[in-house]
């Protein structure tokens, strides 16, 4: 089974930036689309961004649109999340995830995760 490992979390002040990375143990896009989600304190699943293997176009939650950028390097099996203009409400554990490609949009929105990483903490102070 594909394994996902995130890195790059940390603490930053509001308005700052962080870059997250996720490495997959193998090429994932044959069966999956890839994305990021987060879980904040006492909060449930929140989709953040997703991307498909055959395109560089990212899709975003309204809460991060215009501030976050998802990208990938297929040759390296890497997925990235560039986070700019961070707000305290962005504080959460961020997870890299694979969603079944055939139902990617709905799965990403609903939290129907096929594979997930262990998560990386992002803390934004006021």
PDB file of C-alpha atoms in Angstrom:
ATOM      1  CA  UNK A   1       0.000   0.000   0.000  1.00  0.00           C
ATOM      2  CA  UNK A   2       1.122   3.546  -0.696  1.00  0.00           C
ATOM      3  CA  UNK A   3       2.630   5.337   2.265  1.00  0.00           C
ATOM      4  CA  UNK A   4       2.564   9.102   2.680  1.00  0.00           C
ATOM      5  CA  UNK A   5       4.914  11.127   4.872  1.00  0.00           C
ATOM      6  CA  UNK A   6       4.461  14.829   5.511  1.00  0.00           C
ATOM      7  CA  UNK A   7       7.027  17.371   6.628  1.00  0.00           C
ATOM      8  CA  UNK A   8       7.390  21.107   6.987  1.00  0.00           C
ATOM      9  CA  UNK A   9       4.980  22.083   9.707  1.00  0.00           C
ATOM     10  CA  UNK A  10       5.839  24.523  12.436  1.00  0.00           C
ATOM     11  CA  UNK A  11       4.878  27.714  14.188  1.00  0.00           C
ATOM     12  CA  UNK A  12       4.504  31.079  12.535  1.00  0.00           C
ATOM     13  CA  UNK A  13       2.951  34.425  13.240  1.00  0.00           C
ATOM     14  CA  UNK A  14      -0.157  35.572  11.452  1.00  0.00           C
ATOM     15  CA  UNK A  15       0.630  36.763   7.972  1.00  0.00           C
ATOM     16  CA  UNK A  16       3.560  34.415   7.635  1.00  0.00           C
ATOM     17  CA  UNK A  17       4.167  31.496   5.329  1.00  0.00           C
ATOM     18  CA  UNK A  18       4.946  27.812   5.614  1.00  0.00           C
ATOM     19  CA  UNK A  19       5.617  25.133   3.049  1.00  0.00           C
ATOM     20  CA  UNK A  20       4.499  21.556   3.566  1.00  0.00           C
ATOM     21  CA  UNK A  21       5.809  18.564   1.674  1.00  0.00           C
ATOM     22  CA  UNK A  22       4.522  15.048   1.260  1.00  0.00           C
ATOM     23  CA  UNK A  23       6.421  12.166  -0.221  1.00  0.00           C
ATOM     24  CA  UNK A  24       4.636   9.087  -1.455  1.00  0.00           C
ATOM     25  CA  UNK A  25       6.271   5.671  -1.438  1.00  0.00           C
ATOM     26  CA  UNK A  26       5.240   5.134  -5.048  1.00  0.00           C
ATOM     27  CA  UNK A  27       3.471   6.770  -7.953  1.00  0.00           C
ATOM     28  CA  UNK A  28      -0.104   7.360  -6.850  1.00  0.00           C
ATOM     29  CA  UNK A  29      -2.022   8.895  -9.714  1.00  0.00           C
ATOM     30  CA  UNK A  30      -3.021   5.690 -11.448  1.00  0.00           C
ATOM     31  CA  UNK A  31      -5.759   5.187  -8.881  1.00  0.00           C
ATOM     32  CA  UNK A  32      -5.820   8.332  -6.793  1.00  0.00           C
ATOM     33  CA  UNK A  33      -5.932  12.056  -6.808  1.00  0.00           C
ATOM     34  CA  UNK A  34      -3.913  13.718  -4.082  1.00  0.00           C
ATOM     35  CA  UNK A  35      -4.724  16.402  -1.621  1.00  0.00           C
ATOM     36  CA  UNK A  36      -4.357  18.007   1.741  1.00  0.00           C
ATOM     37  CA  UNK A  37      -6.830  18.220   4.548  1.00  0.00           C
ATOM     38  CA  UNK A  38      -6.631  19.551   8.086  1.00  0.00           C
ATOM     39  CA  UNK A  39      -8.089  18.962  11.487  1.00  0.00           C
ATOM     40  CA  UNK A  40      -8.043  21.838  13.911  1.00  0.00           C
ATOM     41  CA  UNK A  41      -8.502  21.817  17.674  1.00  0.00           C
ATOM     42  CA  UNK A  42     -11.876  20.307  18.435  1.00  0.00           C
ATOM     43  CA  UNK A  43     -12.730  20.384  14.756  1.00  0.00           C
ATOM     44  CA  UNK A  44     -13.428  17.690  12.247  1.00  0.00           C
ATOM     45  CA  UNK A  45     -12.221  17.089   8.750  1.00  0.00           C
ATOM     46  CA  UNK A  46     -11.700  20.133   6.542  1.00  0.00           C
ATOM     47  CA  UNK A  47     -10.645  19.718   2.931  1.00  0.00           C
ATOM     48  CA  UNK A  48      -7.896  22.131   1.949  1.00  0.00           C
ATOM     49  CA  UNK A  49      -6.649  21.433  -1.585  1.00  0.00           C
ATOM     50  CA  UNK A  50      -6.484  18.694  -4.187  1.00  0.00           C
ATOM     51  CA  UNK A  51      -4.656  18.008  -7.425  1.00  0.00           C
ATOM     52  CA  UNK A  52      -4.800  15.444 -10.222  1.00  0.00           C
ATOM     53  CA  UNK A  53      -1.938  13.560 -11.771  1.00  0.00           C
ATOM     54  CA  UNK A  54      -2.513  14.777 -15.308  1.00  0.00           C
ATOM     55  CA  UNK A  55      -2.772  18.478 -14.487  1.00  0.00           C
ATOM     56  CA  UNK A  56      -1.039  21.137 -12.451  1.00  0.00           C
ATOM     57  CA  UNK A  57      -4.330  22.830 -11.634  1.00  0.00           C
ATOM     58  CA  UNK A  58      -5.209  22.907  -7.976  1.00  0.00           C
ATOM     59  CA  UNK A  59      -8.627  23.020  -6.386  1.00  0.00           C
ATOM     60  CA  UNK A  60      -9.129  24.745  -3.073  1.00  0.00           C
ATOM     61  CA  UNK A  61     -11.475  25.208  -0.198  1.00  0.00           C
ATOM     62  CA  UNK A  62     -12.954  28.693  -0.041  1.00  0.00           C
ATOM     63  CA  UNK A  63     -11.188  29.292   3.255  1.00  0.00           C
ATOM     64  CA  UNK A  64      -7.734  29.010   1.657  1.00  0.00           C
ATOM     65  CA  UNK A  65      -8.394  30.104  -1.917  1.00  0.00           C
ATOM     66  CA  UNK A  66      -5.893  32.745  -2.966  1.00  0.00           C
ATOM     67  CA  UNK A  67      -3.573  32.020  -0.040  1.00  0.00           C
ATOM     68  CA  UNK A  68      -2.543  28.369  -0.474  1.00  0.00           C
ATOM     69  CA  UNK A  69      -1.020  26.691  -3.509  1.00  0.00           C
ATOM     70  CA  UNK A  70      -0.882  22.953  -4.083  1.00  0.00           C
ATOM     71  CA  UNK A  71       1.703  21.561  -6.452  1.00  0.00           C
ATOM     72  CA  UNK A  72       3.439  18.316  -7.253  1.00  0.00           C
ATOM     73  CA  UNK A  73       6.482  16.720  -8.747  1.00  0.00           C
ATOM     74  CA  UNK A  74       5.424  13.448 -10.295  1.00  0.00           C
ATOM     75  CA  UNK A  75       8.992  12.333 -10.933  1.00  0.00           C
ATOM     76  CA  UNK A  76       9.766  12.580  -7.226  1.00  0.00           C
ATOM     77  CA  UNK A  77       6.360  11.398  -5.974  1.00  0.00           C
ATOM     78  CA  UNK A  78       6.077  14.662  -4.068  1.00  0.00           C
ATOM     79  CA  UNK A  79       3.089  16.846  -3.243  1.00  0.00           C
ATOM     80  CA  UNK A  80       3.510  20.329  -1.805  1.00  0.00           C
ATOM     81  CA  UNK A  81       1.358  22.893  -0.056  1.00  0.00           C
ATOM     82  CA  UNK A  82       2.552  26.471  -0.033  1.00  0.00           C
ATOM     83  CA  UNK A  83       0.700  28.413   2.630  1.00  0.00           C
ATOM     84  CA  UNK A  84       0.775  32.199   2.587  1.00  0.00           C
ATOM     85  CA  UNK A  85      -1.036  34.829   4.568  1.00  0.00           C
ATOM     86  CA  UNK A  86      -1.547  32.404   7.418  1.00  0.00           C
ATOM     87  CA  UNK A  87      -4.245  33.148   9.949  1.00  0.00           C
ATOM     88  CA  UNK A  88      -4.744  31.816  13.478  1.00  0.00           C
ATOM     89  CA  UNK A  89      -7.743  29.867  12.189  1.00  0.00           C
ATOM     90  CA  UNK A  90      -5.375  27.921   9.934  1.00  0.00           C
ATOM     91  CA  UNK A  91      -3.932  26.288  13.052  1.00  0.00           C
ATOM     92  CA  UNK A  92      -4.422  22.554  12.606  1.00  0.00           C
ATOM     93  CA  UNK A  93      -2.778  19.262  11.914  1.00  0.00           C
ATOM     94  CA  UNK A  94      -2.319  19.021   8.163  1.00  0.00           C
ATOM     95  CA  UNK A  95      -2.487  15.699   6.397  1.00  0.00           C
ATOM     96  CA  UNK A  96      -1.482  14.587   2.968  1.00  0.00           C
ATOM     97  CA  UNK A  97      -4.071  12.222   1.545  1.00  0.00           C
ATOM     98  CA  UNK A  98      -4.968  10.089  -1.420  1.00  0.00           C
ATOM     99  CA  UNK A  99      -8.547   9.944  -2.633  1.00  0.00           C
ATOM    100  CA  UNK A 100      -9.945   7.486  -5.165  1.00  0.00           C
ATOM    101  CA  UNK A 101      -9.590   9.189  -8.507  1.00  0.00           C
ATOM    102  CA  UNK A 102     -13.002   8.045  -9.757  1.00  0.00           C
ATOM    103  CA  UNK A 103     -14.742  10.005  -7.014  1.00  0.00           C
ATOM    104  CA  UNK A 104     -12.093  12.526  -6.173  1.00  0.00           C
ATOM    105  CA  UNK A 105     -14.149  15.688  -5.898  1.00  0.00           C
ATOM    106  CA  UNK A 106     -16.806  14.269  -3.619  1.00  0.00           C
ATOM    107  CA  UNK A 107     -14.371  12.144  -1.633  1.00  0.00           C
ATOM    108  CA  UNK A 108     -12.164  15.155  -0.977  1.00  0.00           C
ATOM    109  CA  UNK A 109     -15.121  17.252   0.096  1.00  0.00           C
ATOM    110  CA  UNK A 110     -16.591  14.539   2.315  1.00  0.00           C
ATOM    111  CA  UNK A 111     -13.401  13.215   3.886  1.00  0.00           C
ATOM    112  CA  UNK A 112     -13.577   9.810   2.237  1.00  0.00           C
ATOM    113  CA  UNK A 113      -9.860   9.201   2.475  1.00  0.00           C
ATOM    114  CA  UNK A 114      -8.175   6.233   0.858  1.00  0.00           C
ATOM    115  CA  UNK A 115      -4.720   6.788   2.361  1.00  0.00           C
ATOM    116  CA  UNK A 116      -3.376   9.403   4.712  1.00  0.00           C
ATOM    117  CA  UNK A 117      -0.087  10.428   6.207  1.00  0.00           C
ATOM    118  CA  UNK A 118       0.680  10.896   9.871  1.00  0.00           C
ATOM    119  CA  UNK A 119       0.119  14.636   9.780  1.00  0.00           C
ATOM    120  CA  UNK A 120       2.202  17.686  10.524  1.00  0.00           C
ATOM    121  CA  UNK A 121       1.268  20.438  12.965  1.00  0.00           C
ATOM    122  CA  UNK A 122       0.846  24.035  11.846  1.00  0.00           C
ATOM    123  CA  UNK A 123       0.393  26.661  14.535  1.00  0.00           C
ATOM    124  CA  UNK A 124      -0.344  30.282  13.685  1.00  0.00           C
ATOM    125  CA  UNK A 125      -0.152  32.834  16.468  1.00  0.00           C
ATOM    126  CA  UNK A 126      -1.936  36.186  16.379  1.00  0.00           C
TER     127      UNK A 126
END
